[in-house]
Amino acid sequence: MNIKELTLDRESLAAAIASEDSTFERELRDLAYRTKVETIGPEVYLRGLIEISNICVKNCLYCGIRRDIRCSRYELSEEEVLATAQIAAMRRFGSIVIQGGERTDQAFISKITRLIRAIKNIEPAVEGDPPLGITLSLGEQKKEVYEEWFDAGAHRYLLRIESTNPDLFHRIHPNDPLHSYDRRLRALYVLKETGFQAGTGAMIGMPFQTAEDMADDLLFYKEFDAPMIGMGPYNPHPETPLTLQGAPYPSAERRFALGLKMIALLRLLMPDINIAAATALEVLDPRGREKGILSGANVFMPNITPVNQMVKYNLYDRKTLLGDGALSFNPETGIIIGYGQWGDSKHAVK
Ligand code: SAH
Ligand code: SF4
């Protein structure tokens, strides 16, 4: 495929995704990176990632912390989350993400509300910096819960649609009302109505997933007018039903190339949004997220979860991430870190 032939309609996107021409892929990534720098500048925004708990009421067929997997469960205490957020403030990360398994019990909901308020009261390290921005990624919740968390001070929420092909969605989730495509889609619109900057995304390179499915994912992000996207390669976990079924999926090398390519195509499609360089890239390549940024991503999420618990948040095997909070880029890349700011996308600010 030739980069000059790329038109960003469904057919052309699918052809670009299916192409294994490495010259095309490199040209595409370079074009996307230039587009990113020209549209939103050289900066990369930080989100300190706090994985609050691996307890989950759901049973997604691909996930290593699904309800029915036997593993050691943990939940960070309020003190631990606050101390971790304090580190993010001290290091001027500007924002944090609180992510975890889905829980809908009242104790958990109230704990999150208290935490949001307390984090908002952390003194910034430098006078003039805003209080930490808070992104939540805690799954599907009732409208009242989203409202409570928004009113407490969180302002961004990440809920991946996982796949915009309802058939594929239902092949990778159990067949019950808790795991419904329509319910997840509705939750996304409710988040938007509530006032959140609602981000979404999908996994890339899953069993049964076609190039057209991935093209449709990109077109959905545009239609939903998402201010931020977090999408990343599917990484099989050895004990999940999806892996044990034995359905084929692309090689690690292909999934990595696809992950970068999806970032690049999305940057061309939506030049001024925030695109995260997903953690799942780092598992496939020791500089995976840096390469994500050089393909057009502009958000980097150093994992600052206390390491003794981080090892238990095994969505998939990710031992490479220990000590991730150290945060380093190859100086030759020219990547500039946007310290001490929320880093909302230009798209959202508009
Ligand atoms: N429970 C919340 C947030 C935590 S899971 C939720 O599901 O929304 C965060 C993301 O991890 C999910 O959205 C999913 O896309 C991703 N994930 C889970 N298992 C994965 C796997 N095996 N490979 C790649 N990503 C995975
Ligand atoms: Fe739970 Fe999220 Fe994993 Fe699904 S993907 S099982 S909701 S943690």
PDB file of N, CA and C in Angstrom, residues 185-219:
ATOM      1  N   LEU A 185     -22.445   0.522  25.666  1.00  0.00           N
ATOM      2  CA  LEU A 185     -22.562   1.702  24.803  1.00  0.00           C
ATOM      3  C   LEU A 185     -23.390   2.783  25.501  1.00  0.00           C
ATOM      4  N   ARG A 186     -24.480   2.362  26.133  1.00  0.00           N
ATOM      5  CA  ARG A 186     -25.313   3.321  26.859  1.00  0.00           C
ATOM      6  C   ARG A 186     -24.512   4.007  27.967  1.00  0.00           C
ATOM      7  N   ALA A 187     -23.706   3.219  28.680  1.00  0.00           N
ATOM      8  CA  ALA A 187     -22.907   3.790  29.769  1.00  0.00           C
ATOM      9  C   ALA A 187     -21.983   4.881  29.232  1.00  0.00           C
ATOM     10  N   LEU A 188     -21.468   4.679  28.041  1.00  0.00           N
ATOM     11  CA  LEU A 188     -20.587   5.695  27.451  1.00  0.00           C
ATOM     12  C   LEU A 188     -21.332   7.012  27.214  1.00  0.00           C
ATOM     13  N   TYR A 189     -22.563   6.890  26.697  1.00  0.00           N
ATOM     14  CA  TYR A 189     -23.339   8.100  26.452  1.00  0.00           C
ATOM     15  C   TYR A 189     -23.753   8.764  27.764  1.00  0.00           C
ATOM     16  N   VAL A 190     -24.034   7.949  28.784  1.00  0.00           N
ATOM     17  CA  VAL A 190     -24.386   8.516  30.092  1.00  0.00           C
ATOM     18  C   VAL A 190     -23.196   9.301  30.658  1.00  0.00           C
ATOM     19  N   LEU A 191     -22.012   8.754  30.494  1.00  0.00           N
ATOM     20  CA  LEU A 191     -20.804   9.461  30.976  1.00  0.00           C
ATOM     21  C   LEU A 191     -20.706  10.837  30.330  1.00  0.00           C
ATOM     22  N   LYS A 192     -20.951  10.863  29.040  1.00  0.00           N
ATOM     23  CA  LYS A 192     -20.892  12.122  28.293  1.00  0.00           C
ATOM     24  C   LYS A 192     -21.941  13.105  28.832  1.00  0.00           C
ATOM     25  N   GLU A 193     -23.175  12.607  29.003  1.00  0.00           N
ATOM     26  CA  GLU A 193     -24.259  13.462  29.522  1.00  0.00           C
ATOM     27  C   GLU A 193     -23.922  14.006  30.903  1.00  0.00           C
ATOM     28  N   THR A 194     -23.266  13.179  31.704  1.00  0.00           N
ATOM     29  CA  THR A 194     -22.937  13.586  33.071  1.00  0.00           C
ATOM     30  C   THR A 194     -21.949  14.751  33.084  1.00  0.00           C
ATOM     31  N   GLY A 195     -21.200  14.896  32.012  1.00  0.00           N
ATOM     32  CA  GLY A 195     -20.241  15.997  31.949  1.00  0.00           C
ATOM     33  C   GLY A 195     -18.795  15.540  31.886  1.00  0.00           C
ATOM     34  N   PHE A 196     -18.590  14.239  31.993  1.00  0.00           N
ATOM     35  CA  PHE A 196     -17.228  13.718  31.890  1.00  0.00           C
ATOM     36  C   PHE A 196     -16.680  13.904  30.480  1.00  0.00           C
ATOM     37  N   GLN A 197     -15.375  14.096  30.363  1.00  0.00           N
ATOM     38  CA  GLN A 197     -14.707  13.820  29.109  1.00  0.00           C
ATOM     39  C   GLN A 197     -14.654  12.298  29.032  1.00  0.00           C
ATOM     40  N   ALA A 198     -15.458  11.742  28.150  1.00  0.00           N
ATOM     41  CA  ALA A 198     -15.609  10.284  28.107  1.00  0.00           C
ATOM     42  C   ALA A 198     -14.695   9.705  27.042  1.00  0.00           C
ATOM     43  N   GLY A 199     -13.722   8.947  27.490  1.00  0.00           N
ATOM     44  CA  GLY A 199     -12.801   8.289  26.564  1.00  0.00           C
ATOM     45  C   GLY A 199     -13.198   6.843  26.388  1.00  0.00           C
ATOM     46  N   THR A 200     -12.831   6.290  25.232  1.00  0.00           N
ATOM     47  CA  THR A 200     -13.119   4.882  25.008  1.00  0.00           C
ATOM     48  C   THR A 200     -11.962   4.245  24.259  1.00  0.00           C
ATOM     49  N   GLY A 201     -12.184   3.080  23.699  1.00  0.00           N
ATOM     50  CA  GLY A 201     -11.105   2.381  23.005  1.00  0.00           C
ATOM     51  C   GLY A 201     -11.469   0.925  22.835  1.00  0.00           C
ATOM     52  N   ALA A 202     -10.595   0.184  22.188  1.00  0.00           N
ATOM     53  CA  ALA A 202     -10.844  -1.235  21.954  1.00  0.00           C
ATOM     54  C   ALA A 202      -9.523  -1.976  21.976  1.00  0.00           C
ATOM     55  N   MET A 203      -9.620  -3.278  22.114  1.00  0.00           N
ATOM     56  CA  MET A 203      -8.409  -4.096  22.009  1.00  0.00           C
ATOM     57  C   MET A 203      -8.104  -4.352  20.530  1.00  0.00           C
ATOM     58  N   ILE A 204      -6.840  -4.574  20.262  1.00  0.00           N
ATOM     59  CA  ILE A 204      -6.354  -4.658  18.876  1.00  0.00           C
ATOM     60  C   ILE A 204      -5.666  -6.013  18.684  1.00  0.00           C
ATOM     61  N   GLY A 205      -6.097  -6.735  17.669  1.00  0.00           N
ATOM     62  CA  GLY A 205      -5.449  -8.023  17.370  1.00  0.00           C
ATOM     63  C   GLY A 205      -6.022  -9.173  18.184  1.00  0.00           C
ATOM     64  N   MET A 206      -7.350  -9.140  18.396  1.00  0.00           N
ATOM     65  CA  MET A 206      -8.004 -10.224  19.160  1.00  0.00           C
ATOM     66  C   MET A 206      -8.348 -11.393  18.236  1.00  0.00           C
ATOM     67  N   PRO A 207      -8.593 -12.566  18.825  1.00  0.00           N
ATOM     68  CA  PRO A 207      -9.143 -13.653  18.030  1.00  0.00           C
ATOM     69  C   PRO A 207     -10.448 -13.187  17.364  1.00  0.00           C
ATOM     70  N   PHE A 208     -10.728 -13.646  16.217  1.00  0.00           N
ATOM     71  CA  PHE A 208     -11.960 -13.367  15.443  1.00  0.00           C
ATOM     72  C   PHE A 208     -12.041 -11.933  14.899  1.00  0.00           C
ATOM     73  N   GLN A 209     -11.071 -11.065  15.209  1.00  0.00           N
ATOM     74  CA  GLN A 209     -11.202  -9.645  14.828  1.00  0.00           C
ATOM     75  C   GLN A 209     -10.643  -9.428  13.422  1.00  0.00           C
ATOM     76  N   THR A 210     -11.393  -8.729  12.576  1.00  0.00           N
ATOM     77  CA  THR A 210     -10.949  -8.483  11.199  1.00  0.00           C
ATOM     78  C   THR A 210     -10.441  -7.046  11.048  1.00  0.00           C
ATOM     79  N   ALA A 211      -9.784  -6.777   9.918  1.00  0.00           N
ATOM     80  CA  ALA A 211      -9.324  -5.418   9.620  1.00  0.00           C
ATOM     81  C   ALA A 211     -10.517  -4.461   9.538  1.00  0.00           C
ATOM     82  N   GLU A 212     -11.637  -4.964   9.016  1.00  0.00           N
ATOM     83  CA  GLU A 212     -12.846  -4.108   8.925  1.00  0.00           C
ATOM     84  C   GLU A 212     -13.355  -3.769  10.327  1.00  0.00           C
ATOM     85  N   ASP A 213     -13.307  -4.740  11.243  1.00  0.00           N
ATOM     86  CA  ASP A 213     -13.717  -4.451  12.629  1.00  0.00           C
ATOM     87  C   ASP A 213     -12.891  -3.306  13.199  1.00  0.00           C
ATOM     88  N   MET A 214     -11.593  -3.374  12.965  1.00  0.00           N
ATOM     89  CA  MET A 214     -10.707  -2.343  13.537  1.00  0.00           C
ATOM     90  C   MET A 214     -10.947  -0.989  12.859  1.00  0.00           C
ATOM     91  N   ALA A 215     -11.228  -1.010  11.548  1.00  0.00           N
ATOM     92  CA  ALA A 215     -11.562   0.239  10.853  1.00  0.00           C
ATOM     93  C   ALA A 215     -12.839   0.823  11.460  1.00  0.00           C
ATOM     94  N   ASP A 216     -13.806  -0.050  11.740  1.00  0.00           N
ATOM     95  CA  ASP A 216     -15.061   0.425  12.343  1.00  0.00           C
ATOM     96  C   ASP A 216     -14.831   0.991  13.746  1.00  0.00           C
ATOM     97  N   ASP A 217     -13.905   0.403  14.486  1.00  0.00           N
ATOM     98  CA  ASP A 217     -13.569   0.961  15.814  1.00  0.00           C
ATOM     99  C   ASP A 217     -13.113   2.416  15.649  1.00  0.00           C
ATOM    100  N   LEU A 218     -12.206   2.648  14.702  1.00  0.00           N
ATOM    101  CA  LEU A 218     -11.692   4.012  14.484  1.00  0.00           C
ATOM    102  C   LEU A 218     -12.826   4.960  14.088  1.00  0.00           C
ATOM    103  N   LEU A 219     -13.697   4.491  13.193  1.00  0.00           N
ATOM    104  CA  LEU A 219     -14.784   5.367  12.734  1.00  0.00           C
ATOM    105  C   LEU A 219     -15.783   5.643  13.860  1.00  0.00           C
TER     106      LEU A 219
END
